[in-house]
Short mmCIF file of C-alpha atoms in Angstrom, two decimals:
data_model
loop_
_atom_site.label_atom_id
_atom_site.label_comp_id
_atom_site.label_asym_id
_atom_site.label_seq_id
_atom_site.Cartn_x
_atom_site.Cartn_y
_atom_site.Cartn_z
CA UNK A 1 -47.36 63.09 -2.53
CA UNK A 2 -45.06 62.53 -5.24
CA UNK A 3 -42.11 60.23 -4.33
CA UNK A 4 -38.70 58.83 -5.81
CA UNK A 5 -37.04 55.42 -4.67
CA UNK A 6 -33.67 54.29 -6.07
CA UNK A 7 -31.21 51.56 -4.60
CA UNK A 8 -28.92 52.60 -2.05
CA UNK A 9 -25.02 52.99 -2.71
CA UNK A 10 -22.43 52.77 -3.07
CA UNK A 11 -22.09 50.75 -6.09
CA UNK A 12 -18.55 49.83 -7.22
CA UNK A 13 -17.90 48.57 -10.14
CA UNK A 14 -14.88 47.62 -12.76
CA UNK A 15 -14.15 49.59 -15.79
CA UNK A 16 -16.33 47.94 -18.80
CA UNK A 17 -18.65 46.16 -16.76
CA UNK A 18 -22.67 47.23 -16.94
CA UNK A 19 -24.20 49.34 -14.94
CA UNK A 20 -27.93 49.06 -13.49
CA UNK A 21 -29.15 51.73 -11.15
CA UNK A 22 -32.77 51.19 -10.33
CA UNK A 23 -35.44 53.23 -9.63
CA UNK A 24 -38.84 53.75 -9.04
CA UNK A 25 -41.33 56.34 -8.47
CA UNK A 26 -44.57 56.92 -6.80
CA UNK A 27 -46.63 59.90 -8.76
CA UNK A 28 -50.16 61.11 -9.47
CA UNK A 29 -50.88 61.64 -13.38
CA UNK A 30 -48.29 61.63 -15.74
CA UNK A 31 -44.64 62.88 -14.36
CA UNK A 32 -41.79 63.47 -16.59
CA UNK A 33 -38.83 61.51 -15.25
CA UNK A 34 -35.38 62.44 -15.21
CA UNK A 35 -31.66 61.18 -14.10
CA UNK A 36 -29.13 63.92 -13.04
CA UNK A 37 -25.32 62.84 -12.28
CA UNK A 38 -23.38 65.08 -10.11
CA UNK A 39 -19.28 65.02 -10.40
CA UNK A 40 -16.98 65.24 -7.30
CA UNK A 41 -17.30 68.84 -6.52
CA UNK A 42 -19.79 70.30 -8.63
CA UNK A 43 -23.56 70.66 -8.97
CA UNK A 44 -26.06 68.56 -10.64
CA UNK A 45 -26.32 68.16 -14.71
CA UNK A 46 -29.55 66.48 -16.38
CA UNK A 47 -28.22 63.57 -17.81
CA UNK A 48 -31.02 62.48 -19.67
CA UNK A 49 -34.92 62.48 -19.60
CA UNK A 50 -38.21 60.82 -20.60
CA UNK A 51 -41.58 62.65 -20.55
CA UNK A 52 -44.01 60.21 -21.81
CA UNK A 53 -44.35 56.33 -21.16
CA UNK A 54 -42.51 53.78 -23.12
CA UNK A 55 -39.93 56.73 -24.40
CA UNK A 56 -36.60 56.17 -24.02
CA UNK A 57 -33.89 58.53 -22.88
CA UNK A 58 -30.52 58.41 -23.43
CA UNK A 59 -27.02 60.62 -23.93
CA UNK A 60 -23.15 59.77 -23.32
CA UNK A 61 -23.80 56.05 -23.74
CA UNK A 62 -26.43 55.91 -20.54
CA UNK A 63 -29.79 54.94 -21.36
CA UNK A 64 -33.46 54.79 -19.28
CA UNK A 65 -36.82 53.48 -20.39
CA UNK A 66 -40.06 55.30 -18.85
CA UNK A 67 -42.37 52.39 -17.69
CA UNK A 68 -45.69 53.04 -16.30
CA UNK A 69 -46.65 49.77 -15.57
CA UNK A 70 -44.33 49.40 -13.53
CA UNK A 71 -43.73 53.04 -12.46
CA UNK A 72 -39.92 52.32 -13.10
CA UNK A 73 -36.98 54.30 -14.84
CA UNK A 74 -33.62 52.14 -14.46
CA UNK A 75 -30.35 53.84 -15.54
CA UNK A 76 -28.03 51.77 -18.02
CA UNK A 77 -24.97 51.60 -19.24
CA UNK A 78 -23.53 49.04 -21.68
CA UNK A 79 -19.38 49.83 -20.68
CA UNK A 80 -18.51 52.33 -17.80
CA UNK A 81 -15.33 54.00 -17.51
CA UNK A 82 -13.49 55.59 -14.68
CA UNK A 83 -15.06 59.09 -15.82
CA UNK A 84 -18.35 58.36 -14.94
CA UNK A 85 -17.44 57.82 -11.06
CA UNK A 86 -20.56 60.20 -9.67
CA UNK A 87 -23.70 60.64 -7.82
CA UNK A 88 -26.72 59.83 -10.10
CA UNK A 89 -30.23 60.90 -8.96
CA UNK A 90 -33.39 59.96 -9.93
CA UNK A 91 -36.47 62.64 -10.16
CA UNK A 92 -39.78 63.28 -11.02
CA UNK A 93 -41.91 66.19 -11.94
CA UNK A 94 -45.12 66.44 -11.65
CA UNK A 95 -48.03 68.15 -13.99
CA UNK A 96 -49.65 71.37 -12.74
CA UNK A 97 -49.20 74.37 -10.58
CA UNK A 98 -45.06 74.54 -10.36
CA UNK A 99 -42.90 72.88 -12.12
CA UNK A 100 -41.70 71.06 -8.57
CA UNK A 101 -38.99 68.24 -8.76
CA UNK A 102 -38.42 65.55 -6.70
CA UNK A 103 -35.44 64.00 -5.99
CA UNK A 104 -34.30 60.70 -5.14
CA UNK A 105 -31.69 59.72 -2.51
CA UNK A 106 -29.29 59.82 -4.96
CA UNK A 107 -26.77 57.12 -6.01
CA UNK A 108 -22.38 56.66 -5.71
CA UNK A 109 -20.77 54.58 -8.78
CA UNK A 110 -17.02 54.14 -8.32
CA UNK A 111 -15.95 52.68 -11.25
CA UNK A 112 -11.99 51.36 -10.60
CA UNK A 113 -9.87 50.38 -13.39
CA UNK B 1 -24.40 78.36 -22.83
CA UNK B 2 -26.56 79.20 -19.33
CA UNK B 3 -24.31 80.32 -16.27
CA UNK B 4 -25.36 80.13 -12.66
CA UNK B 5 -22.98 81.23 -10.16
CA UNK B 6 -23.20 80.84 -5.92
CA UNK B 7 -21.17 83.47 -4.34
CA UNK B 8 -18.91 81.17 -2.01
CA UNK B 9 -17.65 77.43 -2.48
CA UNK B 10 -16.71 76.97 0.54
CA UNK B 11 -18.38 79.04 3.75
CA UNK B 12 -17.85 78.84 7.68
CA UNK B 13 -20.25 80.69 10.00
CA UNK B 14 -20.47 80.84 13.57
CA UNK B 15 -24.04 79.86 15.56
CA UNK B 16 -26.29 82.86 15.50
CA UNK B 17 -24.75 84.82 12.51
CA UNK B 18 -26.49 85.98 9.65
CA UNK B 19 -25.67 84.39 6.09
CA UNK B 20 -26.23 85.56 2.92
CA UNK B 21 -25.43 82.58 0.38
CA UNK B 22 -26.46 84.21 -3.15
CA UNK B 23 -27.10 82.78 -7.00
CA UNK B 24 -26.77 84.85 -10.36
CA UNK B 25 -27.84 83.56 -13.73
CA UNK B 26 -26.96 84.89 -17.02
CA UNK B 27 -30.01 84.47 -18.67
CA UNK B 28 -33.62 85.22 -18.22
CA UNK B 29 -35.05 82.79 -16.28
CA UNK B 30 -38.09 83.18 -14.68
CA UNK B 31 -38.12 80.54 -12.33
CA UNK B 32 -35.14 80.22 -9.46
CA UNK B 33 -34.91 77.61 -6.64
CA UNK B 34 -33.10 76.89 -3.15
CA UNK B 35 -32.12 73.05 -2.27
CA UNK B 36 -30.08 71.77 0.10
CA UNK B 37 -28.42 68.42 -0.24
CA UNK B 38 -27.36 66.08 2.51
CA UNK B 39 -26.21 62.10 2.89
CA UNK B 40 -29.13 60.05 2.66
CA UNK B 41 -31.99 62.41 1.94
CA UNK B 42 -31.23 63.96 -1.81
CA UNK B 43 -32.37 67.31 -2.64
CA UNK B 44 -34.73 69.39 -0.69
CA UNK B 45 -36.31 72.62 -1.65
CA UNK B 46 -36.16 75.12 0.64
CA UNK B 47 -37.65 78.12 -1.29
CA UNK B 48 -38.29 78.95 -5.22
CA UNK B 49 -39.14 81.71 -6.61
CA UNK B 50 -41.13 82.28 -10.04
CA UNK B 51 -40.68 86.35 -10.55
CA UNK B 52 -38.83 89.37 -8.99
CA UNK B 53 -40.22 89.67 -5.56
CA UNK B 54 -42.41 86.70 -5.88
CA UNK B 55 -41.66 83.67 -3.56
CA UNK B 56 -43.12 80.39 -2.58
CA UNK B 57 -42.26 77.79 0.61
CA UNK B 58 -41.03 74.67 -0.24
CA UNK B 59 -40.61 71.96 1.57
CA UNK B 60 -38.31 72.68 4.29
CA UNK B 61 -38.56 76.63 4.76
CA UNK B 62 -37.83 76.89 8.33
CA UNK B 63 -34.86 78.69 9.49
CA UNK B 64 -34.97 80.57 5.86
CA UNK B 65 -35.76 83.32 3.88
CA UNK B 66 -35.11 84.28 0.42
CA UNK B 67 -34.58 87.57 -1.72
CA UNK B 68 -35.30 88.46 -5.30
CA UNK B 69 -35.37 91.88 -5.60
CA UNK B 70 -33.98 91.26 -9.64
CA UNK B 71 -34.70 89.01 -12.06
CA UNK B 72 -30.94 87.37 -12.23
CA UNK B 73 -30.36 87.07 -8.11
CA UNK B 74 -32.04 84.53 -6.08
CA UNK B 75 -30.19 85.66 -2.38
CA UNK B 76 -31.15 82.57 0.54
CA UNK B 77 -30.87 84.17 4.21
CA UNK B 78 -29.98 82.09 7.14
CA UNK B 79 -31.46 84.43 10.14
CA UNK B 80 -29.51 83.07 12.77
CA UNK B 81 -27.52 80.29 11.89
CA UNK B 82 -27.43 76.62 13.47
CA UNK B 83 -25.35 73.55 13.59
CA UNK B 84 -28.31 71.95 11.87
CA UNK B 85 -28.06 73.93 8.92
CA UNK B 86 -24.38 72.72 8.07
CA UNK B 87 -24.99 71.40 4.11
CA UNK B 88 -24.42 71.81 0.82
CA UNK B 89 -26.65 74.69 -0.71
CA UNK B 90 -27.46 74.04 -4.59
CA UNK B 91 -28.95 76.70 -6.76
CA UNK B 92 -31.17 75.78 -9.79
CA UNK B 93 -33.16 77.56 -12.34
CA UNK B 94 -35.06 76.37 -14.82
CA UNK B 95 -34.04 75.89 -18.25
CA UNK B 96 -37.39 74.22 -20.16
CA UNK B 97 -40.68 72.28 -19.22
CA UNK B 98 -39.82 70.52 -16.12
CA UNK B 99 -35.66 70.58 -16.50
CA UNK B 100 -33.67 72.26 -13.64
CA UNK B 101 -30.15 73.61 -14.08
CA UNK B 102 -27.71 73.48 -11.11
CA UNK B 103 -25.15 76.04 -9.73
CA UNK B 104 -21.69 74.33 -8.36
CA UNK B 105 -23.20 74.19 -5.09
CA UNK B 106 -21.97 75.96 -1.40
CA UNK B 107 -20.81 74.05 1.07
CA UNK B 108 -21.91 75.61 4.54
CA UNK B 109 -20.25 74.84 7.76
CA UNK B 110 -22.18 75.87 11.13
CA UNK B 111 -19.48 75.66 13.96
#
């Protein structure tokens, strides 16, 4: 079945460094991939998404390419800040029947100033 | 701008009980879903449901059971509650092809 592997936290990191959280994805067809951040306290938000290889999504400065060949979407971030301190999880969904998602493990960024 | 609501925050039960943990959205989603989230393993769906009274198993139904007896309310029953079933409880619907929004999440305690 459909599957979602991203690196293990936590990752701590200074303010205005980059920021590189991979992940990768084991799917049948052609998934849409997507990267949800979840704040201290509160419940998931789609940070960005990518439906088709090669496209590129990106919002609030955080960017992720859709690679088939190597069944990869990577989170990015030129400059963190303090603010973006959060769980980030990767997911897939898959074509046909439901519209099921799957989630990664999830990742923790602590970003200190 | 969509709203989905869980009934409790924060939620202690005692072994055995019954619990009602419930979600209301504000808009007219067909398409409602049950997680729960713990350390290490992400999200797993529990239940979903894509129309009043119609429900589907998801990956980890045992222990569950789930109500939609209107479109806005999406209720997830605990039968008899057990230490095992301590977690946080995250509501979704969903919003467009594929996206998922999230409720703020109940955190259950089993004691």
């Amino acid at each position: 079945g459909d599957s979602v592997t991203q690196m293990e936290g936590p990752v701590t990191l200074s303010e205005e460094a980059f920021l590189t959280i991979n992940c990768t994805y084991t799917a049948t067809g052609y998934p849409s991939l997507f990267w949800y951040v979840q704040y201290p306290g509160e419940g998931l938000q789609l940070l960005l998404k990518a439906t088709k290889a090669d496209d590129k999504g990106s919002n609030k400065g955080f960017e992720a390419t859709y690679r088939k060949e190597t069944t990869s979407f990577h989170l990015e971030k030129g400059s963190v800040q303090v603010s973006d301190s959060a769980v980030y999880f990767c997911a897939l969904s898959g074509q046909g029947g439901y519209q099921k998602v799957t989630f990664g493990t999830g990742t923790k960024l602590q970003v200190i100033p | 701008d969509v709203k989905v609501t869980q009934s409790s925050r924060y939620l202690v039960k005692r072994t055995g009980e019954k619990v009602f943990l419930e979600c209301v959205q504000d808009m007219d989603h067909e398409n409602m879903f049950w997680y729960r989230q713990d350390p290490g393993l992400g999200l797993r769906l529990i239940y979903f449901s894509y129309d009043v009274k119609m429900k589907e198993k998801g990956d980890i139904p045992e222990g569950y059971s789930v109500s939609r007896e209107k479109k806005e309310r999406f209720s997830l029953i605990l039968e008899s509650a057990s230490t095992n079933q301590t977690s946080m409880y995250l509501c979704a619907i969903q919003t467009g092809p594929y996206e998922q929004y999230f409720g703020p999440g109940t955190r259950l305690t089993v004691t």
